mmCIF file of C-alpha atoms in Angstrom:
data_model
loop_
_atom_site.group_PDB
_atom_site.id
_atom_site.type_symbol
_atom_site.label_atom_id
_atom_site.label_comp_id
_atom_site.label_asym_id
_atom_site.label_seq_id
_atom_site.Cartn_x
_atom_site.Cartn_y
_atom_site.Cartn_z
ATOM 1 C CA UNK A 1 2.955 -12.629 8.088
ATOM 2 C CA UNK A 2 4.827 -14.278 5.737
ATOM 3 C CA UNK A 3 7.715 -15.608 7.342
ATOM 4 C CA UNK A 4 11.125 -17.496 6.234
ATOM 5 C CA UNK A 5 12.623 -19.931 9.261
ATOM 6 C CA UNK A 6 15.848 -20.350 9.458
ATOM 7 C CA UNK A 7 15.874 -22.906 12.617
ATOM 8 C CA UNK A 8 19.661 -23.552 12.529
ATOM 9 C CA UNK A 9 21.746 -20.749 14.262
ATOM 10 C CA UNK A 10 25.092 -22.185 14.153
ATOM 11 C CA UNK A 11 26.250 -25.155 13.108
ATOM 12 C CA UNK A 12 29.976 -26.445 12.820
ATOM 13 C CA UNK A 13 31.307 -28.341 10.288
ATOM 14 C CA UNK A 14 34.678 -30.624 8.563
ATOM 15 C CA UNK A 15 36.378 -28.993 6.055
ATOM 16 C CA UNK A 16 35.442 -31.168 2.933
ATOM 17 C CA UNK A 17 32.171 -32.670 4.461
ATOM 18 C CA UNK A 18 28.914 -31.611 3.098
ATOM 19 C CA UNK A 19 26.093 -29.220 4.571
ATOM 20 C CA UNK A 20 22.578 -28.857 4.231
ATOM 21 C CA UNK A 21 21.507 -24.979 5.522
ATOM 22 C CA UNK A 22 17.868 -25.336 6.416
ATOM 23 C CA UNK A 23 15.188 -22.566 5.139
ATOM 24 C CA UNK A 24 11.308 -23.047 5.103
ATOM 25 C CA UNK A 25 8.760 -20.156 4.001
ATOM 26 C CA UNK A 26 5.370 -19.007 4.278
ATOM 27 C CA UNK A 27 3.610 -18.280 1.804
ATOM 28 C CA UNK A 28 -0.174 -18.327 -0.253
ATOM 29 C CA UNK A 29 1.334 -16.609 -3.350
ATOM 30 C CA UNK A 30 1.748 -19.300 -6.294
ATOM 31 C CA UNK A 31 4.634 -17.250 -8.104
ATOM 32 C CA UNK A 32 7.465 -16.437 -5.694
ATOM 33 C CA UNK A 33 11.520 -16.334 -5.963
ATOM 34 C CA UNK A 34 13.681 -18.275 -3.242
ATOM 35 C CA UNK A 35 17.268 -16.855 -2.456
ATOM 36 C CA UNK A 36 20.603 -17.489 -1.020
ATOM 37 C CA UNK A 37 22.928 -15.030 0.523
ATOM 38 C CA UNK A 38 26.140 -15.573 2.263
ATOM 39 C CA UNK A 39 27.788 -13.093 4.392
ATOM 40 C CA UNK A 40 31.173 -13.256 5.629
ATOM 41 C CA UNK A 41 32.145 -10.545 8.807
ATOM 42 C CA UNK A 42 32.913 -8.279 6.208
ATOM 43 C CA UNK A 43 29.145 -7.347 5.711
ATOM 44 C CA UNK A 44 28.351 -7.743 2.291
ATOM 45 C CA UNK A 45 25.802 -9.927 1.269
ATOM 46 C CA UNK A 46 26.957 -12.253 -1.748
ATOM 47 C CA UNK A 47 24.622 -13.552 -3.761
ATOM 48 C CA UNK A 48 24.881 -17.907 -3.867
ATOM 49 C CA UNK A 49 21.559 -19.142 -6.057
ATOM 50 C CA UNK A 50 18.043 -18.858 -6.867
ATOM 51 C CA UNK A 51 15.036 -20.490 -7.498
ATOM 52 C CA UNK A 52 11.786 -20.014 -8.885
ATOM 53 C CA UNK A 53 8.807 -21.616 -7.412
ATOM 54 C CA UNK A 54 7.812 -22.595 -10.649
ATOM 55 C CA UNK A 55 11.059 -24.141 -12.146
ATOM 56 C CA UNK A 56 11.061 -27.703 -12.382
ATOM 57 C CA UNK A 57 14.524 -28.654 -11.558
ATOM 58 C CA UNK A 58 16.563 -27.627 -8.375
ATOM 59 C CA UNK A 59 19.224 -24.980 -9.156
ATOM 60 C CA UNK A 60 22.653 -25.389 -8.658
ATOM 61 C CA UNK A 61 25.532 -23.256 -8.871
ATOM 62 C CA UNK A 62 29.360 -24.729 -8.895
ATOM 63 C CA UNK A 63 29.428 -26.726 -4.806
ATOM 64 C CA UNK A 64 25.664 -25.140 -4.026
ATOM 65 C CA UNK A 65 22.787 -26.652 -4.420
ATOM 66 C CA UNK A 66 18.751 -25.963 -3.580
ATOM 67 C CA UNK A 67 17.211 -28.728 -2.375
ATOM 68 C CA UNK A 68 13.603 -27.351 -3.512
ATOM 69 C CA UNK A 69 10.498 -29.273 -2.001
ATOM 70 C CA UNK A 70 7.586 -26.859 -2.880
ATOM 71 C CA UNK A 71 4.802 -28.788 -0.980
ATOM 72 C CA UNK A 72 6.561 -28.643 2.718
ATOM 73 C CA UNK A 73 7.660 -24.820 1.567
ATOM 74 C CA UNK A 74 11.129 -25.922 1.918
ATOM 75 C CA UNK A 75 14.363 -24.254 -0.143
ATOM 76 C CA UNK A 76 17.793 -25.916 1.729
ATOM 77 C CA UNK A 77 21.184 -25.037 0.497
ATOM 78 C CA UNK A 78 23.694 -27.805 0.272
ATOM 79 C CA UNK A 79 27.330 -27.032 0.016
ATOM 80 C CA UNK A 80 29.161 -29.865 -0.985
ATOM 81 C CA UNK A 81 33.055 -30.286 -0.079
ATOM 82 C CA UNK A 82 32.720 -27.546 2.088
ATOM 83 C CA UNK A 83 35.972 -25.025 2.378
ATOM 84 C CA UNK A 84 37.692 -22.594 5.611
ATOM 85 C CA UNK A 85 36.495 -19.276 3.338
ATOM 86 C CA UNK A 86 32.580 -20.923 3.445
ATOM 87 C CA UNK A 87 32.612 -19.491 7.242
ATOM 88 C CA UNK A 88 30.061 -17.085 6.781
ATOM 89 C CA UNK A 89 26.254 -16.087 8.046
ATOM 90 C CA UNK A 90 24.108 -17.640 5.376
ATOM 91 C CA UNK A 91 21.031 -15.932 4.518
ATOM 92 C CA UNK A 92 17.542 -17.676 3.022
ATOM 93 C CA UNK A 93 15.034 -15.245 1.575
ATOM 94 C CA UNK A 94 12.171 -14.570 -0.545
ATOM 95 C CA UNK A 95 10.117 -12.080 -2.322
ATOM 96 C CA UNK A 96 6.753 -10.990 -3.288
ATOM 97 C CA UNK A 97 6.827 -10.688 -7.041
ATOM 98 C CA UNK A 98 8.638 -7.444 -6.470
ATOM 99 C CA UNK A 99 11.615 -6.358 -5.594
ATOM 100 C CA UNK A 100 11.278 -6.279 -1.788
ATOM 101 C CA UNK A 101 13.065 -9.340 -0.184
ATOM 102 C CA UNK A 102 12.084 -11.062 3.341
ATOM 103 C CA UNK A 103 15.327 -12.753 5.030
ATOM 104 C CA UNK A 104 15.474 -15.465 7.289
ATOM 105 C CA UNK A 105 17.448 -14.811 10.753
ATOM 106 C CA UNK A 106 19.991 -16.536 9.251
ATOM 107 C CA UNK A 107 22.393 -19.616 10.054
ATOM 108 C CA UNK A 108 26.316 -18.998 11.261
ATOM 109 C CA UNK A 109 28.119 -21.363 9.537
ATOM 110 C CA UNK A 110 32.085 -22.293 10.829
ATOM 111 C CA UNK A 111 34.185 -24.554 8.823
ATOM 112 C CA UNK A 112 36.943 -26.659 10.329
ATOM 113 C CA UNK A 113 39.972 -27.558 9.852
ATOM 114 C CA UNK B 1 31.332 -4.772 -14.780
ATOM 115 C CA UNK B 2 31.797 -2.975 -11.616
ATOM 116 C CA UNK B 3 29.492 -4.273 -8.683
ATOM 117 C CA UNK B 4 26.993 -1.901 -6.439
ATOM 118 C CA UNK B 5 29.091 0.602 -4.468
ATOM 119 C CA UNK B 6 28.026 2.380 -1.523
ATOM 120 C CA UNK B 7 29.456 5.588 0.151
ATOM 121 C CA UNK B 8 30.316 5.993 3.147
ATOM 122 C CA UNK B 9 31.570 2.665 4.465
ATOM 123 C CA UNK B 10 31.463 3.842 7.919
ATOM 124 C CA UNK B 11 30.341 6.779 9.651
ATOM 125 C CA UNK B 12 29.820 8.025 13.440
ATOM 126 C CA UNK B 13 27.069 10.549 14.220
ATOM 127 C CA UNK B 14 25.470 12.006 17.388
ATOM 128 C CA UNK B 15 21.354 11.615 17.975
ATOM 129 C CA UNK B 16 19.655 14.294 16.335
ATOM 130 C CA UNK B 17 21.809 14.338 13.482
ATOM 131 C CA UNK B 18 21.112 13.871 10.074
ATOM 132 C CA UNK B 19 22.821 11.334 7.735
ATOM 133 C CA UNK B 20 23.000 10.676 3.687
ATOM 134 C CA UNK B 21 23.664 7.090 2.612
ATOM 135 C CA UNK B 22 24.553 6.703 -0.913
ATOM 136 C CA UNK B 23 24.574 3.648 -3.287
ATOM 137 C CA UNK B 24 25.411 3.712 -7.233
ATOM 138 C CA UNK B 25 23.869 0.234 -8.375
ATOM 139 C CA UNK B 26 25.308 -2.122 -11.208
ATOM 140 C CA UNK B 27 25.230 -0.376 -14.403
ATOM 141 C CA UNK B 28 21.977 -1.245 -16.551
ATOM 142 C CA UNK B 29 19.882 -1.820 -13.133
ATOM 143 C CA UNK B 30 17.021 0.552 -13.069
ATOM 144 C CA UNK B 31 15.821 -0.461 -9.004
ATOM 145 C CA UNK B 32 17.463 -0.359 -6.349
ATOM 146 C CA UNK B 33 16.322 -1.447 -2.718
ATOM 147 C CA UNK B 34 17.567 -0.317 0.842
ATOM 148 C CA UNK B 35 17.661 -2.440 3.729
ATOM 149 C CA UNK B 36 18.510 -2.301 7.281
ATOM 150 C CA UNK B 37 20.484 -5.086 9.372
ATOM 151 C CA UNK B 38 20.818 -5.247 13.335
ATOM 152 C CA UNK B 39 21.585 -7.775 15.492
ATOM 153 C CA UNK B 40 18.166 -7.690 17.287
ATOM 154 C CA UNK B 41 15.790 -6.829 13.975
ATOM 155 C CA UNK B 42 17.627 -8.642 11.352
ATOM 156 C CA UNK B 43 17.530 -7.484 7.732
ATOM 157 C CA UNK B 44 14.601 -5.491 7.391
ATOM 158 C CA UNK B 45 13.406 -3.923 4.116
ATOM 159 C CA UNK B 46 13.345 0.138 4.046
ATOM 160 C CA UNK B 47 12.489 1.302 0.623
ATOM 161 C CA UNK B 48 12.714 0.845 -3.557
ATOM 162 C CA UNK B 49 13.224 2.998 -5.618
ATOM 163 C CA UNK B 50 12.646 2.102 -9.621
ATOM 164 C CA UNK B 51 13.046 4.715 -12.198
ATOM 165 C CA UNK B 52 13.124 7.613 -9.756
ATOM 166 C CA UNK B 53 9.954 6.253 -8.167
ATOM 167 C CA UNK B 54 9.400 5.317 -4.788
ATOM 168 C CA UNK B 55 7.695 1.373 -5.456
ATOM 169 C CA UNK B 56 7.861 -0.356 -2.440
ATOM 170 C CA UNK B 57 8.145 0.963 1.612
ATOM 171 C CA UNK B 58 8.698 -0.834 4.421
ATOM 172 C CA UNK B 59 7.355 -0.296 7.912
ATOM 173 C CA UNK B 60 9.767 2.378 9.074
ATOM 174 C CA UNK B 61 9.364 5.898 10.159
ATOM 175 C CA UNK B 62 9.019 9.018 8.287
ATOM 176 C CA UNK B 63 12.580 9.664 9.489
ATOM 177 C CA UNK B 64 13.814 7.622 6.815
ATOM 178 C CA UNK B 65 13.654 8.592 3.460
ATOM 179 C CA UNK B 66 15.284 7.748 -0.083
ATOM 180 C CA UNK B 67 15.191 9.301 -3.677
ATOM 181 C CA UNK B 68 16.364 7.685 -6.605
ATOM 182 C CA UNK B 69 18.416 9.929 -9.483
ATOM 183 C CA UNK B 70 18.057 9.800 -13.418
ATOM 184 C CA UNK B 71 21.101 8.018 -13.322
ATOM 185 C CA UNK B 72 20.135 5.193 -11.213
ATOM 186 C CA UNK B 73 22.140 5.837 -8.421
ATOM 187 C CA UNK B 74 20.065 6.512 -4.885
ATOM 188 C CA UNK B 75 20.286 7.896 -1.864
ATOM 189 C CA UNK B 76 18.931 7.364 1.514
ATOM 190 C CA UNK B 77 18.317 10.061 4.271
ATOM 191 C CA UNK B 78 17.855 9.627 8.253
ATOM 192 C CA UNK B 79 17.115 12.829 10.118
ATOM 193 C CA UNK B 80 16.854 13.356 13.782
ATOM 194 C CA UNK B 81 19.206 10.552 14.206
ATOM 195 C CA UNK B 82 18.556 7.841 17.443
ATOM 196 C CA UNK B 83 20.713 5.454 19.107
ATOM 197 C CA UNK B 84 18.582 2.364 17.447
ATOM 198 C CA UNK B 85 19.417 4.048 13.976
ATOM 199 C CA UNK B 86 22.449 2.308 14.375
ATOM 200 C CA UNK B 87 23.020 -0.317 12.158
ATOM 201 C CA UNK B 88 24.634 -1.758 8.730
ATOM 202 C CA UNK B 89 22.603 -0.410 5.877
ATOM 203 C CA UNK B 90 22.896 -2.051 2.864
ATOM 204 C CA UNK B 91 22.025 -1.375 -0.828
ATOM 205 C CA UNK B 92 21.026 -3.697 -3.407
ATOM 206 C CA UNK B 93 20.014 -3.491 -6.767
ATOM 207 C CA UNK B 94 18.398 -5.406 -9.950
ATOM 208 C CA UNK B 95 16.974 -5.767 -13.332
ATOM 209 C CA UNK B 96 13.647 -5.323 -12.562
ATOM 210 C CA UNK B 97 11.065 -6.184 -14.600
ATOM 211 C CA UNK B 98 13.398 -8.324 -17.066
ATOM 212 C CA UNK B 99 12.396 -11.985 -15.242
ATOM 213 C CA UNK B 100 15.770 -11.541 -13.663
ATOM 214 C CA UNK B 101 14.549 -11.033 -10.004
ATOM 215 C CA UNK B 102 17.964 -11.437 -8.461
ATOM 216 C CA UNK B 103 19.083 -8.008 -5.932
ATOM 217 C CA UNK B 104 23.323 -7.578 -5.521
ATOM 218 C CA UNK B 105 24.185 -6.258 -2.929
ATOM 219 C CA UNK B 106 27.070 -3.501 -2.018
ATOM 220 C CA UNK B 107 29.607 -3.711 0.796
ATOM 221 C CA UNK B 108 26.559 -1.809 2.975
ATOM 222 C CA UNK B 109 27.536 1.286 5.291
ATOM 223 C CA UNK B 110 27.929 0.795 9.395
ATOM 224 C CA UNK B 111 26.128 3.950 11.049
ATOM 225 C CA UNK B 112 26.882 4.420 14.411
ATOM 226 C CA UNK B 113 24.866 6.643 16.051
ATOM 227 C CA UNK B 114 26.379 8.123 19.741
#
């Protein structure tokens, strides 16, 4: 199966540190998207940043960052000067050239004070 | 522009029941993709639906169905509702086939199923 690990399932951090999120994929497929999601206890899923497994540069977004490493299958999100409303379930997933997305199991993230 | 919506936000049936889920999508998307979320399962991919066509299905029962409307805006069906039905099912939805792969999601609907 193809399968995106998520092998962080909490992790507590200091407001204004840095965090990496960790998120490595399966896959045999040369043309694939990589995703970020956060979800605060609200429900919805927000959408953070993407890359494409062919783009050349890692893609950043405002304080996120992909840390893309396409050989070890690896797509971490790094939130620099992290922030209290960044407590949220954080979400890695792919697809398949379609539109159907596979999620990670996800990584509870808790910022503090 | 407004984001996906998706009615109702919360809703309480009994097993057996049937339930409608629905979900307008962005305006201008033309697919839009259901998914399930529990605790012990995860998010789990149900169904897309791209101009009024069923593309994709994931491995759930024939209990679950979806159609998709001229207008873009979809529905999702559960009959003979059962306690594991319960969940947080959420709607996304994209510009497929424009290179812009990225799904939004909407605020998602918690079943509860009694």
């Amino acid at each position: 199966a193809q399968k995106i690990t998520q092998t962080q399932p909490g992790m507590f951090v200091q407001e204004k540190e840095a965090v990496t999120l960790d998120c490595t994929y399966d896959t045999s497929d040369p043309s694939y998207g990589l995703f970020w999601y956060k979800q605060p206890s609200s429900g919805e899923m927000i959408f953070l940043i993407y890359q494409g497994s062919y783009d050349q540069q890692n893609a950043t977004e405002g304080r996120y960052s992909l840390n893309f490493q396409k050989a070890r299958k690896s797509a971490n999100l790094v939130i620099s000067a992290s922030q209290l409303g960044d407590s949220a379930m954080y979400f890695c997933a792919r697809n398949f050239g379609n539109e159907k997305l596979t999620f990670g199991t996800g990584t509870r993230l808790t910022i503090i004070p | 522009k407004a984001g996906v919506t998706q009615t109702p936000r919360y809703l309480i049936k009994t097993r057996g029941q049937q339930v409608t889920l629905s979900c307008s999508p962005i305006s201008g998307h033309r697919s839009v993709s259901w998914y399930q979320q529990t605790p012990g399962q995860g998010l789990q991919f149900l169904f897309e639906y791209f101009s009024e066509t069923q593309r994709n299905k994931g491995n759930f029962p024939g209990r679950f169905s979806g159609r998709q409307f001229s207008n873009s805006r979809s529905e999702m069906n559960v009959s003979t509702l059962e306690l594991g039905d319960s969940a947080l099912y959420l709607c996304a939805s994209s510009l497929a086939g424009t290179g812009d792969e990225t799904q939004y999601f909407g605020p998602g609907t918690r079943l509860l199923v009694l």
